[in-house]
Amino acid sequence: HLRMPQCAFHRFMHEDTLNVGWEDAGLQARVCTLCGAAAPGDNLSNVLIFTHSMGSLILAGALVSGRCALAASARWFAVASPWYGSRAADRLPEVCAGAPAPLDPALRELARRQRFCDGPNGTPSGAYLSLRTSNLALASLAPTLSRIDGTLCGGSAFGLWSFDSLGLQVGCHAR
């Protein structure tokens, strides 16, 4: 944010996106307020918006629902956004219940460390359920994609090289 002198101020959003999914109306309203909307449906103008991962879905959901709108002067840049859901989220109910051997110990440890199974009685956390590829609401976000001024994403579901990416890659492809 120090490299953006054209901005008079910077705001960062910190919300419970572990338990609350992107479709949540309150979460969408708060992102509009953070970006400068004074009232529901307001146009966001003269702003640079950077979203990451589920944050992109939250903003897109707010736009689709009419909670706010982007004026022509607004710029939106989205990074690593799961527009079509996540195969890892698809597998979570199975993993949280005790994935099939031989991956059970490794996947359970990954799920525990990342808090994927922090829902009621060890079920998937609510936000992860909203990211399943079967979530039909994801398709409703398609009209907002043309409004994005720049995007950064990988060409592989593997993501960045880390212990967790290896575990997710193995876990998502094992069936």
PDB file of C-alpha atoms in Angstrom:
ATOM      1  CA  HIS A   1       0.000   0.000   0.000  1.00  0.00           C
ATOM      2  CA  LEU A   2       2.992   2.334   0.308  1.00  0.00           C
ATOM      3  CA  ARG A   3       3.500   1.946  -3.438  1.00  0.00           C
ATOM      4  CA  MET A   4       0.141   3.510  -4.270  1.00  0.00           C
ATOM      5  CA  PRO A   5       0.647   7.232  -3.652  1.00  0.00           C
ATOM      6  CA  GLN A   6      -2.381   8.035  -5.818  1.00  0.00           C
ATOM      7  CA  CYS A   7      -4.594   6.735  -2.994  1.00  0.00           C
ATOM      8  CA  ALA A   8      -5.492   9.141  -0.204  1.00  0.00           C
ATOM      9  CA  PHE A   9      -6.100   6.240   2.172  1.00  0.00           C
ATOM     10  CA  HIS A  10      -6.089   2.439   2.328  1.00  0.00           C
ATOM     11  CA  ARG A  11      -8.615   0.089   3.888  1.00  0.00           C
ATOM     12  CA  PHE A  12      -8.286  -3.593   4.606  1.00  0.00           C
ATOM     13  CA  MET A  13     -11.073  -6.028   5.320  1.00  0.00           C
ATOM     14  CA  HIS A  14     -10.743  -8.640   8.037  1.00  0.00           C
ATOM     15  CA  GLU A  15     -13.825 -10.840   8.433  1.00  0.00           C
ATOM     16  CA  ASP A  16     -14.669 -14.350   9.560  1.00  0.00           C
ATOM     17  CA  THR A  17     -14.380 -16.048   6.187  1.00  0.00           C
ATOM     18  CA  LEU A  18     -13.735 -19.380   7.830  1.00  0.00           C
ATOM     19  CA  ASN A  19     -17.283 -19.821   9.092  1.00  0.00           C
ATOM     20  CA  VAL A  20     -19.196 -17.358   6.905  1.00  0.00           C
ATOM     21  CA  GLY A  21     -19.595 -18.064   3.188  1.00  0.00           C
ATOM     22  CA  TRP A  22     -19.363 -15.513   0.399  1.00  0.00           C
ATOM     23  CA  GLU A  23     -23.176 -15.501  -0.109  1.00  0.00           C
ATOM     24  CA  ASP A  24     -23.734 -13.939   3.337  1.00  0.00           C
ATOM     25  CA  ALA A  25     -25.693 -10.673   2.932  1.00  0.00           C
ATOM     26  CA  GLY A  26     -24.018  -9.046   5.938  1.00  0.00           C
ATOM     27  CA  LEU A  27     -20.553  -9.827   4.623  1.00  0.00           C
ATOM     28  CA  GLN A  28     -21.467  -8.418   1.216  1.00  0.00           C
ATOM     29  CA  ALA A  29     -22.917  -5.258   2.785  1.00  0.00           C
ATOM     30  CA  ARG A  30     -19.744  -4.751   4.825  1.00  0.00           C
ATOM     31  CA  VAL A  31     -17.521  -5.003   1.750  1.00  0.00           C
ATOM     32  CA  CYS A  32     -19.637  -2.315   0.060  1.00  0.00           C
ATOM     33  CA  THR A  33     -19.361  -0.065   3.117  1.00  0.00           C
ATOM     34  CA  LEU A  34     -15.605  -0.644   3.302  1.00  0.00           C
ATOM     35  CA  CYS A  35     -15.262   0.368  -0.362  1.00  0.00           C
ATOM     36  CA  GLY A  36     -17.175   3.600   0.200  1.00  0.00           C
ATOM     37  CA  ALA A  37     -20.879   2.869  -0.219  1.00  0.00           C
ATOM     38  CA  ALA A  38     -22.848   5.089   2.157  1.00  0.00           C
ATOM     39  CA  ALA A  39     -26.168   3.384   1.428  1.00  0.00           C
ATOM     40  CA  PRO A  40     -27.325   0.120  -0.173  1.00  0.00           C
ATOM     41  CA  GLY A  41     -27.029   0.256  -3.958  1.00  0.00           C
ATOM     42  CA  ASP A  42     -24.513   3.127  -3.976  1.00  0.00           C
ATOM     43  CA  ASN A  43     -21.955   3.391  -6.762  1.00  0.00           C
ATOM     44  CA  LEU A  44     -18.364   2.857  -5.732  1.00  0.00           C
ATOM     45  CA  SER A  45     -16.373   5.535  -7.553  1.00  0.00           C
ATOM     46  CA  ASN A  46     -12.741   6.604  -7.708  1.00  0.00           C
ATOM     47  CA  VAL A  47     -11.559   3.489  -5.902  1.00  0.00           C
ATOM     48  CA  LEU A  48      -8.946   0.808  -6.535  1.00  0.00           C
ATOM     49  CA  ILE A  49     -10.178  -2.497  -5.166  1.00  0.00           C
ATOM     50  CA  PHE A  50      -7.912  -5.499  -4.712  1.00  0.00           C
ATOM     51  CA  THR A  51      -9.579  -8.766  -3.756  1.00  0.00           C
ATOM     52  CA  HIS A  52      -8.075 -12.128  -2.969  1.00  0.00           C
ATOM     53  CA  SER A  53      -9.634 -15.585  -3.135  1.00  0.00           C
ATOM     54  CA  MET A  54     -13.097 -15.642  -1.538  1.00  0.00           C
ATOM     55  CA  GLY A  55     -12.943 -11.844  -1.177  1.00  0.00           C
ATOM     56  CA  SER A  56     -13.499 -11.660  -4.941  1.00  0.00           C
ATOM     57  CA  LEU A  57     -16.653 -13.760  -4.600  1.00  0.00           C
ATOM     58  CA  ILE A  58     -17.887 -11.561  -1.743  1.00  0.00           C
ATOM     59  CA  LEU A  59     -17.529  -8.393  -3.819  1.00  0.00           C
ATOM     60  CA  ALA A  60     -19.023 -10.053  -6.909  1.00  0.00           C
ATOM     61  CA  GLY A  61     -21.967 -11.285  -4.827  1.00  0.00           C
ATOM     62  CA  ALA A  62     -22.501  -7.759  -3.490  1.00  0.00           C
ATOM     63  CA  LEU A  63     -22.541  -6.387  -7.044  1.00  0.00           C
ATOM     64  CA  VAL A  64     -24.927  -9.051  -8.358  1.00  0.00           C
ATOM     65  CA  SER A  65     -27.301  -8.565  -5.421  1.00  0.00           C
ATOM     66  CA  GLY A  66     -27.343  -4.788  -5.924  1.00  0.00           C
ATOM     67  CA  ARG A  67     -25.832  -4.027  -2.514  1.00  0.00           C
ATOM     68  CA  CYS A  68     -23.426  -1.714  -4.345  1.00  0.00           C
ATOM     69  CA  ALA A  69     -22.262  -1.033  -7.891  1.00  0.00           C
ATOM     70  CA  LEU A  70     -18.976  -0.115  -9.537  1.00  0.00           C
ATOM     71  CA  ALA A  71     -18.869   3.278 -11.224  1.00  0.00           C
ATOM     72  CA  ALA A  72     -16.845   3.657 -14.419  1.00  0.00           C
ATOM     73  CA  SER A  73     -14.053   5.288 -12.380  1.00  0.00           C
ATOM     74  CA  ALA A  74     -13.686   2.240 -10.093  1.00  0.00           C
ATOM     75  CA  ARG A  75     -10.945  -0.295 -10.774  1.00  0.00           C
ATOM     76  CA  TRP A  76     -11.088  -3.897  -9.528  1.00  0.00           C
ATOM     77  CA  PHE A  77      -8.192  -6.352  -9.473  1.00  0.00           C
ATOM     78  CA  ALA A  78      -8.829  -9.953  -8.416  1.00  0.00           C
ATOM     79  CA  VAL A  79      -6.183 -12.463  -7.317  1.00  0.00           C
ATOM     80  CA  ALA A  80      -6.579 -16.255  -7.052  1.00  0.00           C
ATOM     81  CA  SER A  81     -10.367 -16.182  -7.146  1.00  0.00           C
ATOM     82  CA  PRO A  82     -12.244 -19.514  -7.054  1.00  0.00           C
ATOM     83  CA  TRP A  83     -14.886 -18.413  -9.583  1.00  0.00           C
ATOM     84  CA  TYR A  84     -15.868 -22.003 -10.348  1.00  0.00           C
ATOM     85  CA  GLY A  85     -15.481 -23.360  -6.827  1.00  0.00           C
ATOM     86  CA  SER A  86     -12.833 -25.596  -5.358  1.00  0.00           C
ATOM     87  CA  ARG A  87     -12.315 -29.318  -5.806  1.00  0.00           C
ATOM     88  CA  ALA A  88     -10.716 -29.349  -2.359  1.00  0.00           C
ATOM     89  CA  ALA A  89     -13.989 -27.984  -0.918  1.00  0.00           C
ATOM     90  CA  ASP A  90     -15.835 -30.787  -2.732  1.00  0.00           C
ATOM     91  CA  ARG A  91     -13.775 -33.367  -0.863  1.00  0.00           C
ATOM     92  CA  LEU A  92     -14.039 -31.769   2.591  1.00  0.00           C
ATOM     93  CA  PRO A  93     -17.169 -33.591   3.833  1.00  0.00           C
ATOM     94  CA  GLU A  94     -15.387 -36.870   3.117  1.00  0.00           C
ATOM     95  CA  VAL A  95     -12.083 -35.694   4.603  1.00  0.00           C
ATOM     96  CA  CYS A  96     -13.725 -34.280   7.747  1.00  0.00           C
ATOM     97  CA  ALA A  97     -15.617 -37.528   8.256  1.00  0.00           C
ATOM     98  CA  GLY A  98     -12.355 -39.498   7.917  1.00  0.00           C
ATOM     99  CA  ALA A  99     -10.968 -39.774   4.404  1.00  0.00           C
ATOM    100  CA  PRO A 100     -10.461 -43.258   2.981  1.00  0.00           C
ATOM    101  CA  ALA A 101      -7.112 -44.937   3.648  1.00  0.00           C
ATOM    102  CA  PRO A 102      -4.258 -44.517   2.907  1.00  0.00           C
ATOM    103  CA  LEU A 103      -4.677 -40.730   2.807  1.00  0.00           C
ATOM    104  CA  ASP A 104      -6.682 -40.449   6.012  1.00  0.00           C
ATOM    105  CA  PRO A 105      -3.848 -39.394   8.384  1.00  0.00           C
ATOM    106  CA  ALA A 106      -2.257 -36.895   5.988  1.00  0.00           C
ATOM    107  CA  LEU A 107      -5.521 -35.281   4.891  1.00  0.00           C
ATOM    108  CA  ARG A 108      -6.945 -35.170   8.410  1.00  0.00           C
ATOM    109  CA  GLU A 109      -3.790 -33.407   9.634  1.00  0.00           C
ATOM    110  CA  LEU A 110      -3.962 -30.898   6.774  1.00  0.00           C
ATOM    111  CA  ALA A 111      -7.658 -30.285   7.448  1.00  0.00           C
ATOM    112  CA  ARG A 112      -6.958 -29.800  11.158  1.00  0.00           C
ATOM    113  CA  ARG A 113      -4.062 -27.400  10.570  1.00  0.00           C
ATOM    114  CA  GLN A 114      -5.994 -25.303   8.062  1.00  0.00           C
ATOM    115  CA  ARG A 115      -9.195 -25.408  10.177  1.00  0.00           C
ATOM    116  CA  PHE A 116     -11.162 -26.877   7.262  1.00  0.00           C
ATOM    117  CA  CYS A 117     -13.249 -29.052   9.614  1.00  0.00           C
ATOM    118  CA  ASP A 118     -14.113 -26.449  12.257  1.00  0.00           C
ATOM    119  CA  GLY A 119     -17.849 -26.672  11.569  1.00  0.00           C
ATOM    120  CA  PRO A 120     -20.351 -28.262  13.949  1.00  0.00           C
ATOM    121  CA  ASN A 121     -19.227 -31.708  15.142  1.00  0.00           C
ATOM    122  CA  GLY A 122     -16.110 -31.635  12.965  1.00  0.00           C
ATOM    123  CA  THR A 123     -17.936 -30.977   9.692  1.00  0.00           C
ATOM    124  CA  PRO A 124     -16.531 -28.618   7.043  1.00  0.00           C
ATOM    125  CA  SER A 125     -16.446 -24.955   7.984  1.00  0.00           C
ATOM    126  CA  GLY A 126     -19.331 -23.008   6.458  1.00  0.00           C
ATOM    127  CA  ALA A 127     -17.247 -20.868   4.164  1.00  0.00           C
ATOM    128  CA  TYR A 128     -15.655 -23.903   2.566  1.00  0.00           C
ATOM    129  CA  LEU A 129     -19.064 -25.380   1.859  1.00  0.00           C
ATOM    130  CA  SER A 130     -19.911 -22.220  -0.102  1.00  0.00           C
ATOM    131  CA  LEU A 131     -16.910 -22.946  -2.347  1.00  0.00           C
ATOM    132  CA  ARG A 132     -18.034 -26.376  -3.558  1.00  0.00           C
ATOM    133  CA  THR A 133     -18.084 -26.668  -7.357  1.00  0.00           C
ATOM    134  CA  SER A 134     -21.711 -27.832  -7.086  1.00  0.00           C
ATOM    135  CA  ASN A 135     -22.768 -24.462  -5.609  1.00  0.00           C
ATOM    136  CA  LEU A 136     -25.082 -23.165  -8.335  1.00  0.00           C
ATOM    137  CA  ALA A 137     -24.873 -19.637  -6.920  1.00  0.00           C
ATOM    138  CA  LEU A 138     -21.326 -19.358  -8.309  1.00  0.00           C
ATOM    139  CA  ALA A 139     -22.770 -19.127 -11.841  1.00  0.00           C
ATOM    140  CA  SER A 140     -24.675 -15.984 -10.843  1.00  0.00           C
ATOM    141  CA  LEU A 141     -21.341 -14.163 -10.486  1.00  0.00           C
ATOM    142  CA  ALA A 142     -20.446 -14.516 -14.190  1.00  0.00           C
ATOM    143  CA  PRO A 143     -21.774 -11.070 -15.189  1.00  0.00           C
ATOM    144  CA  THR A 144     -19.269  -9.393 -12.851  1.00  0.00           C
ATOM    145  CA  LEU A 145     -16.235 -10.964 -14.521  1.00  0.00           C
ATOM    146  CA  SER A 146     -16.279  -8.439 -17.346  1.00  0.00           C
ATOM    147  CA  ARG A 147     -15.972  -5.655 -14.768  1.00  0.00           C
ATOM    148  CA  ILE A 148     -12.604  -6.877 -13.470  1.00  0.00           C
ATOM    149  CA  ASP A 149      -9.715  -4.713 -14.678  1.00  0.00           C
ATOM    150  CA  GLY A 150      -6.985  -7.204 -13.940  1.00  0.00           C
ATOM    151  CA  THR A 151      -6.584 -10.676 -12.566  1.00  0.00           C
ATOM    152  CA  LEU A 152      -3.783 -12.861 -11.369  1.00  0.00           C
ATOM    153  CA  CYS A 153      -4.158 -16.581 -11.123  1.00  0.00           C
ATOM    154  CA  GLY A 154      -2.177 -19.698 -11.714  1.00  0.00           C
ATOM    155  CA  GLY A 155      -2.418 -22.120 -14.581  1.00  0.00           C
ATOM    156  CA  SER A 156      -2.536 -25.082 -12.217  1.00  0.00           C
ATOM    157  CA  ALA A 157      -4.819 -26.148  -9.383  1.00  0.00           C
ATOM    158  CA  PHE A 158      -1.649 -27.049  -7.462  1.00  0.00           C
ATOM    159  CA  GLY A 159      -0.979 -23.421  -6.509  1.00  0.00           C
ATOM    160  CA  LEU A 160       2.172 -22.334  -4.747  1.00  0.00           C
ATOM    161  CA  TRP A 161       4.631 -25.009  -3.719  1.00  0.00           C
ATOM    162  CA  SER A 162       4.045 -25.785  -0.070  1.00  0.00           C
ATOM    163  CA  PHE A 163       3.396 -28.775   2.144  1.00  0.00           C
ATOM    164  CA  ASP A 164      -0.316 -27.929   2.093  1.00  0.00           C
ATOM    165  CA  SER A 165      -0.520 -27.604  -1.702  1.00  0.00           C
ATOM    166  CA  LEU A 166       1.005 -31.057  -2.062  1.00  0.00           C
ATOM    167  CA  GLY A 167      -1.516 -32.506   0.401  1.00  0.00           C
ATOM    168  CA  LEU A 168      -4.437 -30.831  -1.361  1.00  0.00           C
ATOM    169  CA  GLN A 169      -3.247 -31.963  -4.785  1.00  0.00           C
ATOM    170  CA  VAL A 170      -2.903 -35.566  -3.686  1.00  0.00           C
ATOM    171  CA  GLY A 171      -6.162 -35.458  -1.750  1.00  0.00           C
ATOM    172  CA  CYS A 172      -8.189 -33.940  -4.566  1.00  0.00           C
ATOM    173  CA  HIS A 173      -7.025 -36.411  -7.159  1.00  0.00           C
ATOM    174  CA  ALA A 174      -7.246 -39.564  -5.061  1.00  0.00           C
ATOM    175  CA  ARG A 175     -10.498 -41.394  -5.659  1.00  0.00           C
TER     176      ARG A 175
END
